[in-house]
Amino acid sequence: MKHMNSAMTTLARQANKTKRTLSAIRGAGLACLLLSAASISTGIQAHTLTVDIDNIQVQTGALMVQLYANAEDYAAGHNPSASMIKPVTKTEHRLVFSDLADGQYAVKVFHDENNNHSLDTNMLGVPSEGYGFSNNAGSFGPASFKDASFSLQADAQITIHIR
């Protein structure tokens, strides 16, 4: 009987040792998981882009602002990374785009004076409402993505002058 109690005590000690080992392994695994999550979350950069728009001639309608992250969508005018509509109440406005990843971006803006959600043009195709692009590009027609694009690697502020 004494021999059996000794064997059971040994088994209990081994079971406790196994539990402690498993607990340590779980703890180490959890620590690794938390460290991995922290390194992943710190690897993703979320930036803020502040866009100041000035030289607004008429205080009616709305600013239609679109932010693009690639040349194809920019040229087509589809699938902006972000967009905003800002009612015009003064000659200059500030808009803020948040949670942007590192990359190349370009901004298009037009002043929809009559709220028809379209950039109006005259008979020759020249815009009759205000417009602008990042880098104030496009002096002689619409700006290309190459001319309007800028690199965003940290929080940034740009100014677009409405024409």
Coordinates of C-alpha atoms in Angstrom, one line a residue:
M1 CA 0.0 0.0 0.0
K2 CA 2.8 2.3 0.9
H3 CA 4.4 1.6 -2.5
M4 CA 1.1 2.4 -4.2
N5 CA 0.8 5.8 -2.3
S6 CA 4.3 6.6 -3.4
A7 CA 3.5 5.8 -7.0
M8 CA 0.4 8.0 -6.8
T9 CA 2.3 10.8 -5.3
T10 CA 4.9 10.5 -8.1
L11 CA 2.1 10.6 -10.7
A12 CA 0.5 13.6 -9.1
R13 CA 3.9 15.4 -9.1
Q14 CA 4.4 14.6 -12.8
A15 CA 0.8 15.8 -13.6
N16 CA 1.5 19.1 -11.7
K17 CA 4.8 19.5 -13.5
T18 CA 3.0 18.8 -16.9
K19 CA 0.3 21.4 -16.0
R20 CA 3.0 24.0 -15.2
T21 CA 4.8 23.2 -18.4
L22 CA 1.6 23.5 -20.4
S23 CA 0.7 26.7 -18.6
A24 CA 4.2 28.1 -19.4
I25 CA 3.8 27.1 -23.0
R26 CA 0.4 28.8 -23.2
G27 CA 1.8 31.9 -21.6
A28 CA 4.7 32.1 -24.0
G29 CA 2.3 31.5 -26.9
L30 CA 0.1 34.3 -25.7
A31 CA 3.0 36.6 -25.3
C32 CA 4.2 35.8 -28.8
L33 CA 0.7 36.4 -30.2
L34 CA 0.5 39.8 -28.4
L35 CA 3.9 40.8 -29.6
S36 CA 3.0 39.8 -33.2
A37 CA -0.2 41.8 -33.0
A38 CA 1.7 44.8 -31.7
S39 CA 4.3 44.6 -34.4
I40 CA 1.6 44.3 -37.1
S41 CA -0.4 47.2 -35.8
T42 CA 2.7 49.4 -35.5
G43 CA 3.7 48.4 -39.1
I44 CA 0.5 50.0 -40.5
Q45 CA 0.8 53.7 -40.8
A46 CA -2.4 55.7 -40.6
H47 CA -1.9 59.3 -41.7
T48 CA -4.0 62.4 -41.9
L49 CA -4.2 64.7 -44.9
T50 CA -5.4 68.2 -44.4
V51 CA -6.6 69.9 -47.6
D52 CA -7.1 73.7 -47.5
I53 CA -9.1 75.0 -50.4
D54 CA -9.1 78.7 -51.1
N55 CA -10.0 81.3 -53.7
I56 CA -13.7 80.2 -53.7
Q57 CA -15.5 82.9 -55.7
V58 CA -19.2 82.2 -54.9
Q59 CA -20.5 81.2 -51.5
T60 CA -23.2 78.8 -52.8
G61 CA -23.3 75.1 -53.6
A62 CA -20.7 72.6 -52.4
L63 CA -17.1 71.5 -52.9
M64 CA -16.9 68.0 -54.3
V65 CA -13.5 66.6 -53.3
Q66 CA -12.1 63.2 -54.3
L67 CA -8.8 61.6 -53.2
Y68 CA -7.3 59.0 -55.5
A69 CA -4.5 56.4 -54.8
N70 CA -3.8 55.4 -58.4
A71 CA -3.7 56.8 -61.9
E72 CA -6.3 54.5 -63.4
D73 CA -9.1 55.5 -61.0
Y74 CA -8.0 59.1 -61.1
A75 CA -8.2 59.2 -64.9
A76 CA -11.6 57.5 -65.0
G77 CA -13.0 59.5 -62.1
H78 CA -14.1 56.3 -60.4
N79 CA -13.4 54.6 -57.1
P80 CA -11.8 57.4 -55.1
S81 CA -10.0 56.2 -51.9
A82 CA -12.0 58.9 -50.1
S83 CA -14.4 61.7 -51.0
M84 CA -16.2 64.6 -49.3
I85 CA -18.9 67.0 -50.1
K86 CA -18.6 70.3 -48.2
P87 CA -21.2 73.0 -48.4
V88 CA -19.6 76.3 -49.4
T89 CA -20.2 79.1 -46.8
K90 CA -17.0 81.1 -47.1
T91 CA -14.1 81.8 -49.5
E92 CA -11.9 79.0 -48.0
H93 CA -12.4 75.6 -46.4
R94 CA -10.4 73.0 -44.6
L95 CA -11.1 69.3 -45.1
V96 CA -9.4 66.4 -43.3
F97 CA -8.9 62.9 -44.6
S98 CA -7.9 60.4 -41.9
D99 CA -6.6 56.9 -41.7
L100 CA -4.6 57.0 -44.9
A101 CA -1.9 54.5 -45.6
D102 CA 1.6 55.4 -47.0
G103 CA 1.4 55.9 -50.8
Q104 CA 0.9 58.2 -53.8
Y105 CA -2.3 60.3 -53.8
A106 CA -3.9 63.0 -55.9
V107 CA -6.9 65.2 -55.2
K108 CA -9.5 66.6 -57.5
V109 CA -11.9 69.3 -56.4
F110 CA -14.7 71.2 -58.1
H111 CA -17.1 73.8 -56.8
D112 CA -20.6 72.6 -57.7
E113 CA -22.2 76.1 -57.5
N114 CA -25.7 74.9 -58.5
N115 CA -25.7 71.6 -56.7
N116 CA -26.3 69.4 -59.8
H117 CA -23.3 67.1 -58.8
S118 CA -21.6 67.8 -62.1
L119 CA -18.8 70.2 -63.2
D120 CA -20.6 72.5 -65.6
T121 CA -18.8 73.6 -68.8
N122 CA -19.5 76.1 -71.5
M123 CA -20.1 75.3 -75.2
L124 CA -16.4 74.9 -75.8
G125 CA -16.0 72.5 -72.9
V126 CA -14.3 75.0 -70.6
P127 CA -15.4 74.6 -67.0
S128 CA -17.9 77.3 -65.9
E129 CA -17.6 76.3 -62.2
G130 CA -14.5 76.4 -60.0
Y131 CA -12.1 73.5 -59.9
G132 CA -8.6 72.5 -58.8
F133 CA -6.1 69.7 -58.3
S134 CA -3.4 68.9 -55.7
N135 CA -0.1 70.5 -56.5
N136 CA -2.3 73.2 -58.2
A137 CA -1.5 71.2 -61.3
G138 CA -3.4 71.4 -64.6
S139 CA -2.8 75.0 -65.7
F140 CA -3.8 74.1 -69.3
G141 CA -6.6 71.5 -68.8
P142 CA -7.2 68.7 -66.4
A143 CA -4.1 67.6 -64.4
S144 CA -2.7 64.2 -64.9
F145 CA -2.2 61.9 -61.9
K146 CA 1.5 62.3 -62.4
D147 CA 1.3 66.1 -62.1
A148 CA -1.2 66.1 -59.3
S149 CA 0.2 63.2 -57.2
F150 CA 2.2 63.5 -54.0
S151 CA 3.8 61.0 -51.7
L152 CA 2.1 60.6 -48.3
Q153 CA 4.5 59.1 -45.7
A154 CA 3.4 61.1 -42.7
D155 CA 0.6 63.6 -41.8
A156 CA 0.5 66.3 -44.4
Q157 CA -1.2 69.5 -45.4
I158 CA -1.8 70.8 -48.9
T159 CA -3.5 73.9 -50.4
I160 CA -5.6 73.9 -53.5
H161 CA -6.4 77.2 -55.2
I162 CA -9.8 77.1 -57.0
R163 CA -9.6 78.4 -60.5

